[in-house]
mmCIF file of C-alpha atoms and ligand atoms in Angstrom:
data_model
loop_
_atom_site.group_PDB
_atom_site.id
_atom_site.type_symbol
_atom_site.label_atom_id
_atom_site.label_comp_id
_atom_site.label_asym_id
_atom_site.label_seq_id
_atom_site.Cartn_x
_atom_site.Cartn_y
_atom_site.Cartn_z
ATOM 1 C CA MET A 12 -28.284 17.119 -3.744
ATOM 2 C CA SER A 13 -26.542 13.985 -5.014
ATOM 3 C CA CYS A 14 -26.343 10.758 -3.004
ATOM 4 C CA GLU A 15 -22.580 11.315 -2.584
ATOM 5 C CA GLU A 16 -23.323 14.557 -0.772
ATOM 6 C CA TRP A 17 -26.000 12.929 1.381
ATOM 7 C CA LYS A 18 -23.552 10.181 2.246
ATOM 8 C CA GLU A 19 -21.033 12.686 3.577
ATOM 9 C CA ARG A 20 -23.707 13.774 6.009
ATOM 10 C CA ILE A 21 -24.495 10.218 7.040
ATOM 11 C CA VAL A 22 -21.155 9.944 8.849
ATOM 12 C CA LEU A 23 -21.928 13.167 10.711
ATOM 13 C CA LEU A 24 -25.380 11.883 11.632
ATOM 14 C CA VAL A 25 -24.068 8.574 12.997
ATOM 15 C CA TYR A 26 -21.427 10.370 15.062
ATOM 16 C CA GLU A 27 -23.918 12.961 16.279
ATOM 17 C CA GLU A 28 -22.264 15.934 14.665
ATOM 18 C CA LEU A 29 -24.973 16.849 12.201
ATOM 19 C CA PRO A 30 -26.785 20.082 13.130
ATOM 20 C CA GLU A 31 -30.359 19.475 14.258
ATOM 21 C CA GLU A 32 -31.885 21.384 11.334
ATOM 22 C CA LYS A 33 -30.140 19.155 8.786
ATOM 23 C CA LYS A 34 -31.134 15.879 10.408
ATOM 24 C CA ASP A 35 -34.736 15.864 9.207
ATOM 25 C CA GLU A 36 -33.951 16.338 5.527
ATOM 26 C CA LEU A 37 -31.320 13.602 5.649
ATOM 27 C CA VAL A 38 -33.698 11.179 7.356
ATOM 28 C CA ARG A 39 -36.328 12.085 4.752
ATOM 29 C CA HIS A 40 -33.856 11.318 1.951
ATOM 30 C CA THR A 41 -32.739 8.009 3.450
ATOM 31 C CA SER A 42 -36.329 6.837 3.754
ATOM 32 C CA SER A 43 -36.734 7.234 0.010
ATOM 33 C CA CYS A 44 -33.257 6.111 -1.146
ATOM 34 C CA THR A 45 -32.250 2.485 -0.653
ATOM 35 C CA SER A 46 -28.532 3.084 -1.161
ATOM 36 C CA CYS A 47 -28.298 5.834 1.464
ATOM 37 C CA GLU A 48 -30.634 3.993 3.805
ATOM 38 C CA GLU A 49 -28.431 0.935 3.611
ATOM 39 C CA GLU A 50 -25.267 2.929 4.282
ATOM 40 C CA LEU A 51 -26.825 4.622 7.287
ATOM 41 C CA ALA A 52 -27.913 1.277 8.738
ATOM 42 C CA ALA A 53 -24.484 -0.280 8.103
ATOM 43 C CA PHE A 54 -22.593 2.617 9.723
ATOM 44 C CA ARG A 55 -24.907 2.588 12.732
ATOM 45 C CA GLU A 56 -24.310 -1.113 13.188
ATOM 46 C CA ILE A 57 -20.499 -0.857 12.919
ATOM 47 C CA HIS A 58 -20.468 2.151 15.235
ATOM 48 C CA ALA A 59 -22.442 0.144 17.804
ATOM 49 C CA ARG A 60 -20.131 -2.850 17.445
ATOM 50 C CA LEU A 61 -16.999 -0.698 17.774
ATOM 51 C CA ALA A 62 -18.412 0.833 20.933
ATOM 52 C CA CYS A 63 -18.732 -2.649 22.463
ATOM 53 C CA LEU A 64 -15.069 -3.624 22.032
ATOM 54 C CA PRO A 65 -13.320 -4.139 25.373
ATOM 55 C CA GLU A 66 -11.077 -1.306 26.534
ATOM 56 C CA ALA A 67 -7.704 -1.636 28.221
ATOM 57 C CA ASP A 68 -7.627 -0.376 31.798
ATOM 58 C CA GLY A 69 -4.407 1.586 32.060
ATOM 59 C CA PRO A 70 -0.620 1.273 31.935
ATOM 60 C CA SER A 71 1.299 -0.617 34.607
ATOM 61 C CA GLN A 72 2.017 1.047 37.941
ATOM 62 C CA GLY A 73 5.734 1.212 37.117
ATOM 63 C CA ILE A 74 5.087 3.410 34.097
ATOM 64 C CA SER A 75 2.875 5.791 36.039
ATOM 65 C CA GLU A 76 5.625 6.054 38.660
ATOM 66 C CA THR A 77 8.332 6.744 36.063
ATOM 67 C CA ILE A 78 6.215 9.519 34.572
ATOM 68 C CA ALA A 79 5.415 11.066 37.965
ATOM 69 C CA ARG A 80 9.111 10.973 38.891
ATOM 70 C CA GLU A 81 10.157 12.591 35.622
ATOM 71 C CA ALA A 82 7.515 15.299 36.051
ATOM 72 C CA ARG A 83 8.917 16.163 39.485
ATOM 73 C CA GLN A 84 12.534 16.061 38.387
ATOM 74 C CA ARG A 85 11.868 18.242 35.352
ATOM 75 C CA ARG A 86 9.774 20.727 37.268
ATOM 76 C CA ARG A 87 12.650 21.414 39.648
ATOM 77 C CA LEU A 88 14.745 22.431 36.653
ATOM 78 C CA PHE A 89 12.209 24.914 35.295
ATOM 79 C CA PRO A 90 13.350 27.953 37.307
ATOM 80 C CA TRP A 91 16.944 27.397 36.283
ATOM 81 C CA PRO A 92 16.951 28.476 32.662
ATOM 82 C CA ALA A 93 15.253 31.699 33.789
ATOM 83 C CA LEU A 94 17.886 32.274 36.486
ATOM 84 C CA LEU A 95 20.708 31.567 34.071
ATOM 85 C CA ARG A 96 19.191 33.892 31.508
ATOM 86 C CA LEU A 97 19.018 36.572 34.159
ATOM 87 C CA ALA A 98 22.651 35.978 35.074
ATOM 88 C CA LEU A 99 23.728 36.214 31.450
ATOM 89 C CA ALA A 100 21.682 39.361 30.942
ATOM 90 C CA SER A 101 23.370 41.037 33.919
ATOM 91 C CA VAL A 102 26.814 40.064 32.650
ATOM 92 C CA LEU A 103 25.986 41.529 29.257
ATOM 93 C CA LEU A 104 24.653 44.686 30.855
ATOM 94 C CA VAL A 105 27.849 45.131 32.861
ATOM 95 C CA THR A 106 29.879 44.458 29.692
ATOM 96 C CA VAL A 107 28.038 47.116 27.745
ATOM 97 C CA GLY A 108 28.400 49.552 30.669
ATOM 98 C CA ILE A 109 32.131 49.012 30.992
ATOM 99 C CA VAL A 110 32.700 49.213 27.245
ATOM 100 C CA LEU A 111 30.795 52.514 27.201
ATOM 101 C CA ILE A 112 32.745 53.964 30.156
ATOM 102 C CA HIS A 113 36.065 52.857 28.706
ATOM 103 C CA GLY A 114 35.001 54.206 25.326
ATOM 104 C CA HIS A 115 35.111 57.737 26.713
ATOM 105 C CA ARG A 116 38.596 57.402 28.041
ATOM 106 C CA GLN A 117 40.439 55.357 25.479
ATOM 107 C CA PRO A 118 39.885 53.783 22.081
ATOM 108 C CA THR A 119 37.588 50.798 22.498
ATOM 109 C CA ARG A 120 39.082 47.411 22.184
ATOM 110 C CA ALA A 121 36.925 44.846 20.474
ATOM 111 C CA LEU A 122 36.019 41.792 22.499
ATOM 112 C CA THR A 123 37.425 38.615 21.018
ATOM 113 C CA PRO A 124 34.839 36.071 19.992
ATOM 114 C CA ILE A 125 33.649 33.830 22.773
ATOM 115 C CA THR A 126 34.958 30.288 22.576
ATOM 116 C CA TRP A 127 33.847 27.213 24.436
ATOM 117 C CA GLU A 128 34.400 23.498 24.636
ATOM 118 C CA GLU A 129 31.804 20.749 24.513
ATOM 119 C CA PRO A 130 31.412 19.280 28.010
ATOM 120 C CA LYS A 131 32.185 15.658 28.794
ATOM 121 C CA THR A 132 29.424 13.556 30.329
ATOM 122 C CA ALA A 133 31.327 13.555 33.625
ATOM 123 C CA ASP A 134 31.232 17.396 33.625
ATOM 124 C CA LEU A 135 27.483 17.281 33.220
ATOM 125 C CA HIS A 136 27.120 14.890 36.121
ATOM 126 C CA ASN A 137 29.261 17.244 38.217
ATOM 127 C CA LEU A 138 27.077 20.180 37.321
ATOM 128 C CA HIS A 139 23.974 18.174 38.136
ATOM 129 C CA GLU A 140 25.500 17.389 41.519
ATOM 130 C CA GLN A 141 26.347 21.070 42.142
ATOM 131 C CA ILE A 142 22.860 22.249 41.309
ATOM 132 C CA ARG A 143 21.400 19.477 43.422
ATOM 133 C CA GLU A 144 23.506 20.577 46.389
ATOM 134 C CA PHE A 145 22.677 24.210 45.788
ATOM 135 C CA THR A 146 18.953 23.578 45.692
ATOM 136 C CA GLN A 147 19.303 20.976 48.459
ATOM 137 C CA SER A 148 17.004 18.699 46.529
ATOM 138 C CA LYS A 149 16.746 14.981 47.099
ATOM 139 C CA SER A 150 19.391 12.997 45.283
ATOM 140 C CA GLU A 151 18.155 11.611 42.025
ATOM 141 C CA PRO A 152 20.227 10.212 39.188
ATOM 142 C CA LEU A 153 20.816 12.328 36.117
ATOM 143 C CA VAL A 154 18.514 10.976 33.433
ATOM 144 C CA GLU A 155 19.330 10.859 29.744
ATOM 145 C CA GLY A 156 16.618 13.402 28.879
ATOM 146 C CA SER A 157 18.123 16.049 31.168
ATOM 147 C CA LEU A 158 21.606 15.895 29.622
ATOM 148 C CA SER A 159 20.850 18.545 27.009
ATOM 149 C CA PHE A 160 19.702 20.924 29.720
ATOM 150 C CA TYR A 161 22.940 20.481 31.641
ATOM 151 C CA ARG A 162 24.923 20.867 28.451
ATOM 152 C CA ASP A 163 23.252 24.237 27.825
ATOM 153 C CA ALA A 164 23.890 25.314 31.406
ATOM 154 C CA TYR A 165 27.506 24.201 31.170
ATOM 155 C CA LEU A 166 28.138 26.077 27.938
ATOM 156 C CA LEU A 167 26.418 29.175 29.257
ATOM 157 C CA GLU A 168 28.595 29.157 32.343
ATOM 158 C CA GLN A 169 31.728 28.807 30.180
ATOM 159 C CA LYS A 170 30.659 31.669 27.944
ATOM 160 C CA MET A 171 29.940 33.886 30.936
ATOM 161 C CA ARG A 172 33.352 33.093 32.389
ATOM 162 C CA ASN A 173 34.924 33.887 29.043
ATOM 163 C CA VAL A 174 33.147 37.262 28.942
ATOM 164 C CA SER A 175 34.134 38.182 32.493
ATOM 165 C CA HIS A 176 37.730 37.119 31.773
ATOM 166 C CA GLN A 177 37.805 39.492 28.835
ATOM 167 C CA LEU A 178 36.401 42.239 31.027
ATOM 168 C CA ASP A 179 39.173 41.676 33.553
ATOM 169 C CA THR A 180 41.808 42.219 30.873
ATOM 170 C CA PHE A 181 40.380 45.624 29.935
ATOM 171 C CA MET B 23 -13.615 17.819 31.764
ATOM 172 C CA SER B 24 -12.943 21.208 30.285
ATOM 173 C CA SER B 25 -9.723 22.176 28.547
ATOM 174 C CA ASN B 26 -9.726 25.276 30.692
ATOM 175 C CA ASP B 27 -9.222 23.052 33.729
ATOM 176 C CA ASP B 28 -6.291 21.390 31.970
ATOM 177 C CA ASP B 29 -4.658 24.770 31.497
ATOM 178 C CA ILE B 30 -5.103 25.612 35.167
ATOM 179 C CA LEU B 31 -3.532 22.298 36.174
ATOM 180 C CA ILE B 32 -0.586 22.942 33.851
ATOM 181 C CA GLN B 33 -0.065 26.440 35.248
ATOM 182 C CA ASN B 34 -0.197 25.107 38.804
ATOM 183 C CA TYR B 35 2.273 22.391 37.963
ATOM 184 C CA LEU B 36 4.690 24.825 36.332
ATOM 185 C CA SER B 37 4.544 27.069 39.361
ATOM 186 C CA GLY B 38 5.504 24.230 41.649
ATOM 187 C CA ASP B 39 2.507 22.025 42.398
ATOM 188 C CA ASP B 40 3.432 18.434 41.486
ATOM 189 C CA ARG B 41 -0.026 17.217 42.480
ATOM 190 C CA ALA B 42 -1.498 19.252 39.638
ATOM 191 C CA PHE B 43 0.516 17.166 37.221
ATOM 192 C CA ASP B 44 -0.773 13.966 38.839
ATOM 193 C CA ASP B 45 -4.348 15.190 38.342
ATOM 194 C CA LEU B 46 -3.672 16.029 34.717
ATOM 195 C CA TYR B 47 -2.114 12.606 34.228
ATOM 196 C CA GLN B 48 -5.070 10.850 35.836
ATOM 197 C CA ARG B 49 -7.437 12.637 33.491
ATOM 198 C CA TYR B 50 -5.797 11.217 30.387
ATOM 199 C CA ARG B 51 -4.119 8.042 31.639
ATOM 200 C CA ARG B 52 -6.846 5.608 30.690
ATOM 201 C CA ARG B 53 -8.141 7.419 27.638
ATOM 202 C CA LEU B 54 -4.705 7.644 26.049
ATOM 203 C CA PHE B 55 -3.633 4.159 27.034
ATOM 204 C CA SER B 56 -6.731 2.313 25.829
ATOM 205 C CA TRP B 57 -6.536 4.278 22.592
ATOM 206 C CA LEU B 58 -2.886 3.273 22.156
ATOM 207 C CA VAL B 59 -3.639 -0.399 22.808
ATOM 208 C CA LYS B 60 -6.342 -0.244 20.148
ATOM 209 C CA CYS B 61 -3.944 1.380 17.691
ATOM 210 C CA VAL B 62 -0.994 -0.978 18.055
ATOM 211 C CA GLN B 63 -2.736 -4.127 19.365
ATOM 212 C CA ASP B 64 0.188 -4.831 21.641
ATOM 213 C CA ARG B 65 0.121 -3.954 25.298
ATOM 214 C CA ARG B 66 3.868 -3.721 25.742
ATOM 215 C CA LEU B 67 4.374 -1.514 22.729
ATOM 216 C CA ALA B 68 1.424 0.607 23.872
ATOM 217 C CA GLU B 69 3.106 1.061 27.252
ATOM 218 C CA GLU B 70 6.348 2.131 25.585
ATOM 219 C CA LEU B 71 4.542 4.673 23.416
ATOM 220 C CA PHE B 72 2.461 5.858 26.359
ATOM 221 C CA GLN B 73 5.550 6.551 28.458
ATOM 222 C CA GLU B 74 7.381 8.235 25.585
ATOM 223 C CA THR B 75 4.354 10.450 24.897
ATOM 224 C CA PHE B 76 4.217 11.687 28.471
ATOM 225 C CA LEU B 77 7.989 12.181 28.723
ATOM 226 C CA ARG B 78 7.866 14.356 25.608
ATOM 227 C CA ILE B 79 4.883 16.256 26.956
ATOM 228 C CA ILE B 80 6.650 16.911 30.270
ATOM 229 C CA ARG B 81 9.649 18.299 28.416
ATOM 230 C CA PHE B 82 7.382 20.483 26.332
ATOM 231 C CA LEU B 83 5.145 21.832 29.111
ATOM 232 C CA PRO B 84 7.279 24.892 30.017
ATOM 233 C CA GLN B 85 6.618 26.146 26.458
ATOM 234 C CA TYR B 86 2.948 25.123 26.448
ATOM 235 C CA LYS B 87 0.553 27.826 25.232
ATOM 236 C CA PRO B 88 -3.165 27.363 25.855
ATOM 237 C CA GLN B 89 -3.925 28.274 22.218
ATOM 238 C CA GLU B 90 -3.765 24.561 21.541
ATOM 239 C CA LYS B 91 -5.901 22.320 23.700
ATOM 240 C CA PHE B 92 -3.820 20.042 25.886
ATOM 241 C CA SER B 93 -5.772 16.952 24.762
ATOM 242 C CA HIS B 94 -4.998 17.753 21.118
ATOM 243 C CA LEU B 95 -1.320 18.190 21.890
ATOM 244 C CA LEU B 96 -1.216 14.921 23.841
ATOM 245 C CA PHE B 97 -2.868 12.863 21.122
ATOM 246 C CA ARG B 98 -0.944 14.607 18.347
ATOM 247 C CA VAL B 99 2.334 13.531 19.957
ATOM 248 C CA ALA B 100 1.003 10.002 20.555
ATOM 249 C CA HIS B 101 -0.419 9.745 17.047
ATOM 250 C CA ARG B 102 2.944 10.598 15.543
ATOM 251 C CA LEU B 103 4.665 8.000 17.720
ATOM 252 C CA VAL B 104 2.087 5.392 16.659
ATOM 253 C CA LEU B 105 2.725 6.113 12.972
ATOM 254 C CA ASP B 106 6.487 5.806 13.528
ATOM 255 C CA ALA B 107 6.055 2.550 15.434
ATOM 256 C CA VAL B 108 3.789 1.090 12.753
ATOM 257 C CA ARG B 109 6.293 2.056 10.066
ATOM 258 C CA LYS B 110 9.181 0.550 12.023
ATOM 259 C CA ASN B 111 7.203 -2.600 12.786
ATOM 260 C CA LYS B 112 6.374 -3.097 9.136
ATOM 261 C CA LYS B 113 10.027 -2.841 8.234
ATOM 262 C CA ASP B 114 11.045 -5.267 10.981
ATOM 263 C CA ARG B 115 8.450 -7.948 10.523
ATOM 264 C CA GLY B 116 6.589 -7.277 7.328
ATOM 265 C CA VAL B 117 3.297 -6.679 9.115
ATOM 266 C CA LEU B 118 2.085 -4.984 12.231
ATOM 267 C CA SER B 119 2.188 -7.409 15.105
ATOM 268 C CA LEU B 120 -1.371 -8.384 15.816
ATOM 269 C CA MET B 121 -2.942 -10.241 18.650
ATOM 270 C CA ASP B 122 -3.190 -14.005 18.302
ATOM 271 C CA VAL B 123 -2.830 -14.322 14.562
ATOM 272 C CA THR B 124 -1.454 -17.766 15.276
ATOM 273 C CA GLU B 125 -4.804 -19.008 16.518
ATOM 274 C CA PRO B 126 -7.337 -18.190 13.876
ATOM 275 C CA ALA B 127 -9.839 -20.732 15.090
ATOM 276 C CA ALA B 128 -12.837 -19.806 17.216
ATOM 277 C CA LYS B 129 -12.416 -16.069 17.066
ATOM 278 C CA SER B 130 -14.972 -14.117 19.010
ATOM 279 C CA GLU B 131 -16.964 -11.432 17.260
ATOM 280 C CA SER B 132 -14.917 -8.692 18.892
ATOM 281 C CA GLN B 133 -11.625 -10.312 17.879
ATOM 282 C CA GLY B 134 -12.851 -10.527 14.308
ATOM 283 C CA LEU B 135 -13.758 -6.869 14.358
ATOM 284 C CA GLU B 136 -10.409 -5.850 15.856
ATOM 285 C CA GLU B 137 -8.594 -7.826 13.211
ATOM 286 C CA ALA B 138 -10.719 -6.332 10.457
ATOM 287 C CA ILE B 139 -9.792 -2.833 11.639
ATOM 288 C CA GLN B 140 -6.126 -3.702 11.331
ATOM 289 C CA ARG B 141 -6.678 -4.504 7.644
ATOM 290 C CA ILE B 142 -7.899 -1.068 6.618
ATOM 291 C CA PRO B 143 -5.494 1.758 5.642
ATOM 292 C CA LYS B 144 -3.806 3.307 8.672
ATOM 293 C CA GLU B 145 -5.103 6.833 8.013
ATOM 294 C CA GLN B 146 -8.678 5.537 8.064
ATOM 295 C CA ARG B 147 -7.962 3.461 11.156
ATOM 296 C CA ALA B 148 -6.521 6.500 12.941
ATOM 297 C CA VAL B 149 -9.685 8.517 12.355
ATOM 298 C CA ILE B 150 -11.939 5.677 13.516
ATOM 299 C CA PHE B 151 -9.921 5.178 16.704
ATOM 300 C CA LEU B 152 -9.658 8.886 17.507
ATOM 301 C CA SER B 153 -13.396 9.162 17.153
ATOM 302 C CA GLU B 154 -14.516 5.907 18.773
ATOM 303 C CA TYR B 155 -11.988 5.523 21.589
ATOM 304 C CA ALA B 156 -10.592 8.961 22.250
ATOM 305 C CA GLY B 157 -13.896 10.791 21.804
ATOM 306 C CA PHE B 158 -12.719 13.532 19.448
ATOM 307 C CA THR B 159 -14.935 15.369 16.967
ATOM 308 C CA PHE B 160 -13.991 15.416 13.292
ATOM 309 C CA SER B 161 -12.646 18.956 13.473
ATOM 310 C CA GLU B 162 -10.476 17.920 16.430
ATOM 311 C CA ILE B 163 -9.293 14.828 14.549
ATOM 312 C CA ALA B 164 -8.370 17.058 11.625
ATOM 313 C CA ARG B 165 -6.246 19.198 13.940
ATOM 314 C CA ILE B 166 -4.593 16.208 15.626
ATOM 315 C CA THR B 167 -3.736 14.374 12.419
ATOM 316 C CA GLY B 168 -2.933 17.516 10.434
ATOM 317 C CA CYS B 169 -5.538 17.258 7.667
ATOM 318 C CA SER B 170 -8.720 19.096 6.673
ATOM 319 C CA ILE B 171 -12.120 18.270 8.176
ATOM 320 C CA ASN B 172 -13.301 16.989 4.811
ATOM 321 C CA THR B 173 -10.330 14.648 4.605
ATOM 322 C CA ALA B 174 -11.019 13.401 8.132
ATOM 323 C CA LEU B 175 -14.676 12.835 7.241
ATOM 324 C CA GLY B 176 -13.749 11.090 4.004
ATOM 325 C CA ARG B 177 -11.303 8.818 5.824
ATOM 326 C CA MET B 178 -13.973 7.952 8.345
ATOM 327 C CA ARG B 179 -16.482 7.120 5.665
ATOM 328 C CA TYR B 180 -14.104 4.988 3.598
ATOM 329 C CA GLY B 181 -12.821 3.343 6.773
ATOM 330 C CA LEU B 182 -16.353 2.312 7.710
ATOM 331 C CA LEU B 183 -17.087 1.160 4.166
ATOM 332 C CA ASN B 184 -13.911 -0.934 4.123
ATOM 333 C CA LEU B 185 -14.748 -2.410 7.503
ATOM 334 C CA ARG B 186 -18.214 -3.351 6.314
ATOM 335 C CA LYS B 187 -16.767 -4.974 3.222
ATOM 336 C CA ILE B 188 -14.218 -7.041 5.165
ATOM 337 C CA LEU B 189 -16.746 -8.110 7.785
ATOM 338 C CA LYS B 190 -19.255 -9.096 5.113
ATOM 339 C CA GLU B 191 -16.653 -11.261 3.377
ATOM 340 C CA TRP B 192 -15.620 -12.943 6.618
ATOM 341 C CA GLU B 193 -19.163 -13.491 7.791
ATOM 342 C CA ALA B 194 -20.035 -15.046 4.452
ATOM 343 C CA ILE B 195 -17.384 -17.741 4.959
HETATM 344 ZN ZN1 LIG C 212 -29.270 8.634 -1.583
#
C-alpha cells in the first residue's frame, strides 16, 4: 500500500472511525515511515487543539421564544389542509355523482373551467381571523410565513364555490 | 440520544403535543448554535441563521419522513444557509466578517487557531466543523453536505494539512 493510501486511513484513525482490525497495521506502518508518523502526530495535535476551543452556550432567550411560538402556531394549522382536502374531495365526489345521474337523463353539459382571483393581503387576514374564531384559538398575529397557507386555503375555497355554483346551474 | 427518539418527538408534536417540540429543540439548541457560531464567527449572524433554520424545519415537519435522520436534515438546512450567508458576506464586504481582526496584537492560542480555520477553503472548513463541533461521522457529513465519503475524507485531510501549514507559518513568526 502506498503512503497516500495509508494517509487516508490516518484521518479515520484520528477521528476514531478506523475499524479495530485495521488499526494495528496502520500503527505498524507509521512506526516505520517518518512521513506518515509525522502526519499522524500533526493531526492528533490539531484535533486536540480544536477540541479545546471554547463553545458558545446557546441563542438568546428571545430567539428560543420566537421558535417555540412559531412551532405552536404552525402546529395548529396542520389539521387544516387535511380538512380542506377532505372538503374538496367530497365536493368532487358530489360533482361526479350529479354529472353521472344527469348523464342518464339528458346530454351532459361540460363544466366550464374553474376560475379564481388572487387574494389581497386583507382577504388573507380575514380568513386567518375566521379560522381563529372557528377554532377558538388564542389571538395571534398572522405571520409572514403563514401567508402562503392562507392563500392556498383562500383559493381552494373560491374554487369549491365555483364548482358548487356550476352544479347549481345544472 | 437516538434518532428514533427524535422521530417519536416529531410524531408527538405533529399529533398535538407542543412539549415534544420543545424537547426536540432542547436536544439540538446548543449543538446547532455553537456549530453556527464557529462557522460564521459572528454571534448575531449565527442567531439569525439559527432562527431561520428552525423556522424552515417547523414548516417542513408535516412532510418529514424518518428515512432521513432529523439531525442530518437540521444540519443540512443550516449548512446551506451558512454557505449562502458566507457568499453574501463576501459580496458585501470582500471577506467574511471575522472576530477582532482589528486587534491583531496579543492573540491567544485559541484565537489564532480560529482565525487560521477561517483561512482554509470553506468546503474543508465545513467538514472540520461538522466533525469537531457537531459530532458527525464522515458518512453523515457526506450526506449532510451532499458529497461522497471519499470527498468528505479528502476535504478533512486537506483541511487539516492546510491548518497545520498556516499555524506553522504563524508560529514561526
Ligand atoms: Zn507512509
